[in-house]
Coordinates of C-alpha atoms and ligand atoms in Angstrom, one line a residue:
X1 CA 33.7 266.5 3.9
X2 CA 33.0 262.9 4.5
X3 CA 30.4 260.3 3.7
X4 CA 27.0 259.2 5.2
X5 CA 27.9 256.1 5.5
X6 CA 31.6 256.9 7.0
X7 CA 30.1 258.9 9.1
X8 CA 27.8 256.4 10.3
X9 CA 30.3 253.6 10.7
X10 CA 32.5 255.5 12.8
X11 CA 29.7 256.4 15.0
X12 CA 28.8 253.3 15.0
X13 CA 32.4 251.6 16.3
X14 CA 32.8 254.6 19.1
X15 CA 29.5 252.4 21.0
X16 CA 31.1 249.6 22.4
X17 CA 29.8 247.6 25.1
X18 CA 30.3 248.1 28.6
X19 CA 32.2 246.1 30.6
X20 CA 30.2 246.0 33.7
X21 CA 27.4 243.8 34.0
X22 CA 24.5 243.5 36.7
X23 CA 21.8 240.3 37.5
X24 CA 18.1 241.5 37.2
X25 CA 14.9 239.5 37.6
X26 CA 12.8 238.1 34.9
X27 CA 10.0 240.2 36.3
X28 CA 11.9 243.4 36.0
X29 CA 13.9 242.2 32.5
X30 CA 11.8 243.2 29.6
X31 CA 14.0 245.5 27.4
X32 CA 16.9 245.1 29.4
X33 CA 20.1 243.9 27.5
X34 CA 21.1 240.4 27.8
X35 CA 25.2 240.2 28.5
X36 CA 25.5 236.3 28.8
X37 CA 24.4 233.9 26.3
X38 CA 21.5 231.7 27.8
X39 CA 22.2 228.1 26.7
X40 CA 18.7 225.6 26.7
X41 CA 18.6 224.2 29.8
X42 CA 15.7 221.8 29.9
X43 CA 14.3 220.0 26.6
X44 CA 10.7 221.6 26.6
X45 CA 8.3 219.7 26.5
X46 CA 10.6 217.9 28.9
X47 CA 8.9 214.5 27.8
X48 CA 6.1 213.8 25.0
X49 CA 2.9 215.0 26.2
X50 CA -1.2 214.7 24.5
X51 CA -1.9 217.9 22.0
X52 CA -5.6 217.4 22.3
X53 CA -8.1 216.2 24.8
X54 CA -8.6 212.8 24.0
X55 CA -7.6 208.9 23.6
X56 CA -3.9 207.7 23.9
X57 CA -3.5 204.3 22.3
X58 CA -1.0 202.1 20.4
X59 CA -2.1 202.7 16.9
X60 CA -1.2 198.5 15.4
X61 CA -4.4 197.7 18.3
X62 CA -6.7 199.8 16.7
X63 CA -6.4 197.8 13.4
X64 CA -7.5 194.9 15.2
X65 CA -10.6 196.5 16.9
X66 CA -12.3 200.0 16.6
X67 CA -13.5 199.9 20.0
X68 CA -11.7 199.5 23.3
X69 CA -11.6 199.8 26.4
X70 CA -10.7 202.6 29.0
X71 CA -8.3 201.5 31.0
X72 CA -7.5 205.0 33.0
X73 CA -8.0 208.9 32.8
X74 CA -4.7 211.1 33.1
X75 CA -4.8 214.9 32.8
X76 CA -2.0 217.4 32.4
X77 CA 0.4 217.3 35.9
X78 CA 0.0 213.3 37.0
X79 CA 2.2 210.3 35.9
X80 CA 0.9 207.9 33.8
X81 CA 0.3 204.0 33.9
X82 CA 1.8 202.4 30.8
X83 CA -1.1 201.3 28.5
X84 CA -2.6 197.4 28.6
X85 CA -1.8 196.8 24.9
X86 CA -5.8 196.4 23.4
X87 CA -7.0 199.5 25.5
X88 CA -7.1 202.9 25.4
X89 CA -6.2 206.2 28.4
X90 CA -8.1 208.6 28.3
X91 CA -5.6 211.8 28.1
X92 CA -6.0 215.4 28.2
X93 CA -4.0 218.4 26.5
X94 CA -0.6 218.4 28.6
X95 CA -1.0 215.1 29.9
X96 CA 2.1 212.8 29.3
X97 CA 1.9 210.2 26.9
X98 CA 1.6 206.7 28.7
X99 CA 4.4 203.8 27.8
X100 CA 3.0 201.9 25.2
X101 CA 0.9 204.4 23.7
X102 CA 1.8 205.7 20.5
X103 CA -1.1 208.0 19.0
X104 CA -3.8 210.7 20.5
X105 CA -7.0 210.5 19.0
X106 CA -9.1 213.4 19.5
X107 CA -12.1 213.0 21.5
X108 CA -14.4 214.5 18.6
X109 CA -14.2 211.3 16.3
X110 CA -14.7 208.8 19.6
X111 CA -17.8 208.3 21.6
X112 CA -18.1 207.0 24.7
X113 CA -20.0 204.1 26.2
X114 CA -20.1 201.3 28.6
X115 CA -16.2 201.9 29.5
X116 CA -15.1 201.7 26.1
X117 CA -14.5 204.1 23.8
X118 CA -15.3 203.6 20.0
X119 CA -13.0 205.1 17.3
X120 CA -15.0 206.7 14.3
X121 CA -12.5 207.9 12.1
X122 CA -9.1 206.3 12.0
X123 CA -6.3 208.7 12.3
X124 CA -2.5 208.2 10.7
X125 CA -0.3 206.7 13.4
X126 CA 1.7 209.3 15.6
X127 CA -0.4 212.1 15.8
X128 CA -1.3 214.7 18.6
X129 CA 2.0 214.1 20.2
X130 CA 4.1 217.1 21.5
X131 CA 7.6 215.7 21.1
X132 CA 10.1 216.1 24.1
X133 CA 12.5 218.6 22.6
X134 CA 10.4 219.7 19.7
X135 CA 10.2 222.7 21.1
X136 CA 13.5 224.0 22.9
X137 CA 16.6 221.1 23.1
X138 CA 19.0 221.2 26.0
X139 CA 22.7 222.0 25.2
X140 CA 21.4 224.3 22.5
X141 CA 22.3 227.9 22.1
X142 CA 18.7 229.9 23.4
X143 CA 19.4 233.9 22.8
X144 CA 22.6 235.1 22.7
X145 CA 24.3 238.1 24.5
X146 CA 23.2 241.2 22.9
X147 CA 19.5 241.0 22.9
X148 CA 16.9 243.3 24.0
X149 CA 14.7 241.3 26.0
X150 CA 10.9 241.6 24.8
X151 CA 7.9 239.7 25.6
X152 CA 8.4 237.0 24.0
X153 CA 11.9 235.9 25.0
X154 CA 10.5 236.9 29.0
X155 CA 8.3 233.5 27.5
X156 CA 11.1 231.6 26.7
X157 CA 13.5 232.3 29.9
X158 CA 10.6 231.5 32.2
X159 CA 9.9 228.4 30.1
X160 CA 13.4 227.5 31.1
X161 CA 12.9 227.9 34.6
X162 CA 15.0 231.3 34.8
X163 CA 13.9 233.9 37.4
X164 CA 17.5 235.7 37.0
X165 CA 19.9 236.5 34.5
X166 CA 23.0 238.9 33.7
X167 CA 22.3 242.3 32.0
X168 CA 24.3 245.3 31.2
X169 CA 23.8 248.1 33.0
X170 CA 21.1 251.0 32.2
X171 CA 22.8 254.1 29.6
X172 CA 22.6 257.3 31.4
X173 CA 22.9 260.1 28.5
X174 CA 23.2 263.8 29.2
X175 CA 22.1 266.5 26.6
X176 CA 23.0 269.7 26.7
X177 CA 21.3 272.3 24.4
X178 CA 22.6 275.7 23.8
X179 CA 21.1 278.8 22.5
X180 CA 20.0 282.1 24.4
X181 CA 17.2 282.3 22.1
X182 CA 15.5 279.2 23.8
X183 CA 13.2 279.4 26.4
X184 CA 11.8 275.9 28.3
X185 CA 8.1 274.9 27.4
X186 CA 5.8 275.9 29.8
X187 CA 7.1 279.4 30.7
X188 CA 6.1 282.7 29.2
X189 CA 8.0 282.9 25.9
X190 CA 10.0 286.5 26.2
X191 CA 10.2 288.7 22.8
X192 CA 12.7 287.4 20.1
X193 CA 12.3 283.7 21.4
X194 CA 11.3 280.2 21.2
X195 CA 10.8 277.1 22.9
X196 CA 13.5 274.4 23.6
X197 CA 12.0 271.7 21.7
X198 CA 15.3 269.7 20.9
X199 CA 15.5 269.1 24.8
X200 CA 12.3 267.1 25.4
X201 CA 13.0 265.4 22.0
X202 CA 15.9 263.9 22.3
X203 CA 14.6 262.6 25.7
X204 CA 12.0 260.9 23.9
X205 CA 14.0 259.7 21.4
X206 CA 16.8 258.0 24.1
X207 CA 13.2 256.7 25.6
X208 CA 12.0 255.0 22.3
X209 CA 15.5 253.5 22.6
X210 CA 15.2 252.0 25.9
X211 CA 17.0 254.8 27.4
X212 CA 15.6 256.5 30.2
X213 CA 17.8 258.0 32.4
X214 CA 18.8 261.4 31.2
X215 CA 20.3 264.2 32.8
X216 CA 19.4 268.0 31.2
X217 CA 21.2 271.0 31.0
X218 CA 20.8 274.0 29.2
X219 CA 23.7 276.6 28.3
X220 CA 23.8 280.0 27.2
X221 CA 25.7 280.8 24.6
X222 CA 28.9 281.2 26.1
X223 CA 32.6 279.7 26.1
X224 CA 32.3 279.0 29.8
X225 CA 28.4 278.2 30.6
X226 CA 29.0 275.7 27.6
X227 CA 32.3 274.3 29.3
X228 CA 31.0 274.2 32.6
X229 CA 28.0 272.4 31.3
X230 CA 29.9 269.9 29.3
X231 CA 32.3 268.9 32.3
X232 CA 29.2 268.5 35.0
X233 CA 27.8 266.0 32.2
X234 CA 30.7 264.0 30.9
X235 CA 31.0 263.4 34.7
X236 CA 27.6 262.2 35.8
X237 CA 26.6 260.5 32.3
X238 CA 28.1 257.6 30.3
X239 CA 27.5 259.9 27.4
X240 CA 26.7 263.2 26.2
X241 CA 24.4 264.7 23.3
X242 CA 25.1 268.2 22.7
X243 CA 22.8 270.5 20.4
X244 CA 23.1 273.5 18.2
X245 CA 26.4 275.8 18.6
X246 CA 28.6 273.7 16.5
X247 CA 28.8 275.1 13.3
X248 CA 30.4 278.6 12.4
X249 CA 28.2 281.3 14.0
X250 CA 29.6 284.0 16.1
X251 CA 27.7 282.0 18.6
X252 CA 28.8 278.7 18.0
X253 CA 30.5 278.0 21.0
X254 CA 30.6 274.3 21.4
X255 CA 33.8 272.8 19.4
X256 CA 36.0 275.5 21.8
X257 CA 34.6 274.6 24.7
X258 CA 35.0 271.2 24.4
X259 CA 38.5 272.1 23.7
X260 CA 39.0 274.4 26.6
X261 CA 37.8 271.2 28.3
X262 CA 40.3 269.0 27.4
X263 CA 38.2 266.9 25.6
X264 CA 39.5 265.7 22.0
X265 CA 37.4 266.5 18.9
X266 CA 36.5 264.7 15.4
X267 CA 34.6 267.6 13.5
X268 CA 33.3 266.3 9.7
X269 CA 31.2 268.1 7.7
X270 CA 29.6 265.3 6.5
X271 CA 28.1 265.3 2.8
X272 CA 24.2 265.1 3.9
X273 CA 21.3 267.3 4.3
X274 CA 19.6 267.8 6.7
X275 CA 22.9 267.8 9.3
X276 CA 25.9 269.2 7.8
X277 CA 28.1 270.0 10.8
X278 CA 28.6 266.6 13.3
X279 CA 30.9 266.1 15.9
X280 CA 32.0 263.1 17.7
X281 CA 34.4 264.3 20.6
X282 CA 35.8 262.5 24.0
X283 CA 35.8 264.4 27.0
X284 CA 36.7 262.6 30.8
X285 CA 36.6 259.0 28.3
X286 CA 32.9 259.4 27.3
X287 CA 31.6 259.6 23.5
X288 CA 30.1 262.8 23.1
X289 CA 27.9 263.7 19.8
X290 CA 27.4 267.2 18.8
X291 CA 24.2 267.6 16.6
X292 CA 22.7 270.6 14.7
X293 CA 20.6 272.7 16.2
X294 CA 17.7 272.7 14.0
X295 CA 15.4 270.2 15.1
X296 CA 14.7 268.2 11.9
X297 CA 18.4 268.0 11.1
X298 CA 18.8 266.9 15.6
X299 CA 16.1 264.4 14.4
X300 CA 17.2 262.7 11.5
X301 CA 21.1 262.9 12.7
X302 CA 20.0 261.4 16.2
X303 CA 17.9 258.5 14.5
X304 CA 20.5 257.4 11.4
X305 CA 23.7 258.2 13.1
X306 CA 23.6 258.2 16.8
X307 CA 21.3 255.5 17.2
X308 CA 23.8 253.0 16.2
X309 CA 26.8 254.6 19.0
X310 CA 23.6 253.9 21.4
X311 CA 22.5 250.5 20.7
X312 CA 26.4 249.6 20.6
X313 CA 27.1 250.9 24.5
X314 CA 24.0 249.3 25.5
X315 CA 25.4 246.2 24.4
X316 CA 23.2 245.5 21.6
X317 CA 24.7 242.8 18.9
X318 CA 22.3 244.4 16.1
X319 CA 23.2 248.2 15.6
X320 CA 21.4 249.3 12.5
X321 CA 17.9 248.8 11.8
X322 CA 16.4 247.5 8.6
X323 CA 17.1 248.7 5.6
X324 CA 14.1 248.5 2.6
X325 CA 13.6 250.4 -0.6
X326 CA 10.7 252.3 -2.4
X327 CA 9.9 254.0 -5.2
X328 CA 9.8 258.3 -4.7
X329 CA 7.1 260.1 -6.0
X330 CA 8.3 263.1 -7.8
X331 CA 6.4 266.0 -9.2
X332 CA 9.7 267.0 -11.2
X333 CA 13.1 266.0 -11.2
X334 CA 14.8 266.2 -7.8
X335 CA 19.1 267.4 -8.1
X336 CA 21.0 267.9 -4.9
X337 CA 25.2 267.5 -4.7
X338 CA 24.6 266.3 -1.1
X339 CA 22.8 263.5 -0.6
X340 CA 19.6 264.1 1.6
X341 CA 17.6 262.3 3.6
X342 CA 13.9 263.7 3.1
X343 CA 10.7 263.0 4.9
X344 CA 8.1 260.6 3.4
X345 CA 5.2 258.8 3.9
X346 CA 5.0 255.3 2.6
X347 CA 2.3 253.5 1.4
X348 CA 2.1 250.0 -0.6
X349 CA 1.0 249.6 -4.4
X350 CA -1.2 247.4 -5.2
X351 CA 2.2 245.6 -6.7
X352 CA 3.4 245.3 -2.8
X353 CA 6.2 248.2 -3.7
X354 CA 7.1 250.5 -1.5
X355 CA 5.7 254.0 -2.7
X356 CA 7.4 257.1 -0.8
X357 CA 5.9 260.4 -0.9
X358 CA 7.5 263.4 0.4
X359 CA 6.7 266.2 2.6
X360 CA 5.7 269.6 1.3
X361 CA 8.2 271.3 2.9
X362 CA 11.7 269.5 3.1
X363 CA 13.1 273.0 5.9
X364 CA 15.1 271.7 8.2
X365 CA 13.3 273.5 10.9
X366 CA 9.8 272.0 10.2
X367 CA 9.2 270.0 12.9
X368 CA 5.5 269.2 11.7
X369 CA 6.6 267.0 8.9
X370 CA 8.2 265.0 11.4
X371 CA 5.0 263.3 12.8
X372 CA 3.8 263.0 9.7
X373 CA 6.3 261.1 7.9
X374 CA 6.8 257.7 8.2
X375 CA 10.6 257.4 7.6
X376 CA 13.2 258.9 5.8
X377 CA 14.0 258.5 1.4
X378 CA 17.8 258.9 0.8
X379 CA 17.8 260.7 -2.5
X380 CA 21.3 260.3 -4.1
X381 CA 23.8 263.2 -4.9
X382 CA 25.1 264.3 -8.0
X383 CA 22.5 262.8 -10.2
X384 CA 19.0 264.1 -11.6
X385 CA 16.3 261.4 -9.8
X386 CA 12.9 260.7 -11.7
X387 CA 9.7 259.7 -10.6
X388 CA 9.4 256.4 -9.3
X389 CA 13.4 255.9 -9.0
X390 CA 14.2 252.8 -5.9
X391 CA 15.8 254.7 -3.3
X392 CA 16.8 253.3 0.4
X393 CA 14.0 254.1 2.6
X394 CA 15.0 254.2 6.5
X395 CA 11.6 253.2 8.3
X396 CA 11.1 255.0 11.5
X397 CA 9.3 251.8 12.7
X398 CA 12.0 250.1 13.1
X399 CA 14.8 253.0 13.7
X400 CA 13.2 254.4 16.7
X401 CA 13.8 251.5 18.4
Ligands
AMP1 P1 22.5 276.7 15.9 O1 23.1 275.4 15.4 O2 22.7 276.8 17.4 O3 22.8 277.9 15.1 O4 20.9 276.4 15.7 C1 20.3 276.3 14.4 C2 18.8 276.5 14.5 O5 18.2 275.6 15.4 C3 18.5 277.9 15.1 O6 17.3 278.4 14.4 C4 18.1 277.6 16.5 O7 17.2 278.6 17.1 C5 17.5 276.2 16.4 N1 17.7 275.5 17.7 C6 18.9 275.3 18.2 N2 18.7 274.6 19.4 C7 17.4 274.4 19.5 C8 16.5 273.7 20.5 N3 17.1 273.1 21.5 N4 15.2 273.7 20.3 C9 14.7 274.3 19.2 N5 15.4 274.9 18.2 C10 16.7 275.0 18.4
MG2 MG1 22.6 278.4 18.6

């Protein structure tokens, strides 16, 4: 028996990056994975430019006189004259800031009139100035290698100029679920049966990931549909998922025939609930997870533990996901000697804690809780837990991603 977190840290090191990289447009970039750091190349603004619609004017002249007169309009796009110390440029938002000109004042405390412009409420020198460089400074590190790209960052790198960069290339992730008793959803569901729901899960799990090439298969349970399975995947896919069949059944089929494939396997029984049984195995050089068959356990193994391998041979620097705490709500004492990893809603206090409720029904087959929780409580082992005790609360807000 090992650890949770063991367990999870040597998931986590099997994902390292890949060592292949490709170019992709900025148009087609959002959620890829960056594999270069981009350094700043221009200073944005690139040179101090007008905040507001307004007056430019060298602040000392007001002192002398309120009113003064226009010496030239310049909007967002043209160069500039440099101001006639004593008079004013009319400027708009965007617009450089002329030589000699020092401070924007906003069109709402001027008027207007006979080419002049009269200043009714004086204004601290320096204001309503976008500073070059204020923003983003050339020869400064922008986002470093490692990032998923969102829509905000797509801002930045086209702010920069950047139509291209250097990604890594897409995960493609086979799964393989095993079972006779399963039967695809949308077919007629034969006596003694159920549907395969792990399948389409786990899809849309490697989907909420950013992964969305997958390749399915589904085995009997035998030695060789299992090993034949197993050998088509590891070939076509950078890694392989494998569910159900791996603990000590009659049935359980998948720990020999990754053997029988040559493949090399690290079986734990790792000291958690939901998910017992978990195998990490090699077969043709690829990571392959094995994960319980029961959904819940596939669901809550798949988003602490496997997760991490995934983000890591994506080539994503940040692995784990953020960590909080809450309070559970118990109606009695809660004992378990392994820790476990329940389903709960959270909701805020009106303190601003964390307040984790748990599901009815904690059976690792009860696939409705699994919508309706909001993340997972890690209750601790070996100890009786009260009411309102500060566990670690894994939010699947930010875990699923
Ligand atoms: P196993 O580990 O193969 O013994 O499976 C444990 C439980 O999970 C059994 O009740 C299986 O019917 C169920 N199960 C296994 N694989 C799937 C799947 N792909 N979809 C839904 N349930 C499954
Ligand atoms: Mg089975």
């Amino acid at each position: 028996m090992i650890d949770f977190d063991l367990a999870q840290a040597r998931l986590t090191d099997a994902g390292t990056a890949p060592k292949q990289h490709e170019t992709c447009s900025l148009t087609l970039a959002l959620g890829r994975v960056l594999a270069q750091d981009i350094i700043t190349r221009l200073d944005m603004p690139p040179a101090d430019n007008s905040a507001m619609d307004g007056y430019a004017v060298c602040w000392e002249d007001l002192q002398a006189s309120a009113s003064l007169p226009i010496q030239a309009r310049v909007y967002a796009g043209d160069v500039p004259p440099a101001l006639i110390r004593g008079q004013a440029i009319r400027i708009f938002t965007g617009a450089p800031i002329p030589a000699n000109a020092d401070t924007v004042i906003m069109q709402e405390n001027c008027s207007e009139q006979n080419g002049h412009v009269l200043i009714n409420e004086p204004s601290p020198q320096g204001v309503n100035i976008r500073r070059r460089g204020e923003d983003m400074q050339a020869g400064l590190p922008l986002i470093a290698a490692g990032t998923v790209l969102h829509s905000a960052h797509i801002a930045q790198l086209a702010a920069q100029g950047i139509a291209s960069i250097t990604v890594y290339p897409r995960l493609k992730v086979g799964i393989l679920t095993t079972g006779d008793e399963l039967t695809a959803p949308g077919l007629a569901l034969p006596p003694g049966h159920i549907y395969n729901s792990n399948a389409a899960m786990l899809q849309a799990q490697l989907a909420d990931l950013g992964v969305h090439e997958t390749d399915h298969l589904h085995a009997s349970d035998s030695l060789e549909s299992i090993q034949n399975a197993l050998q088509t995947l590891s070939t076509n896919c950078d890694m392989v998922l494998t569910v159900g069949g791996v603990s000590v059944g009659d049935k359980d089929f998948v720990k020999p025939a990754i053997e029988a494939a040559g493949g090399k396997l690290d079986l734990w029984k790792v000291r958690m609930k939901p998910g017992k049984p978990l195998a990490l195995a090699y077969l043709n050089s690829k990571p392959m997870v094995c994960l319980p068959g029961n959904p819940v356990s596939s669901y809550a193994v798949f988003t602490l533990m496997v997760s991490p391998l995934i983000r890591g041979l994506q080539g994503r620097h940040e692995r784990h996901a953020r960590l909080s705490k809450g309070k559970i709500q118990l109606d009695k004492p809660w004992f378990n000697e392994r820790e476990d990893f329940i389903r709960v809603q959270a909701t805020y206090a009106p303190d601003g804690q964390l307040l984790l409720q748990p599901f009815r029904n904690q059976g690792s087959g009860v696939i409705s809780s699994l919508p309706w929780a909001s993340g997972l409580a890690r209750m601790p082992s070996g100890v009786q837990v009260h009411t309102n005790t500060l566990v670690d609360y894994y939010d699947f807000a930010y875990w699923r991603h």
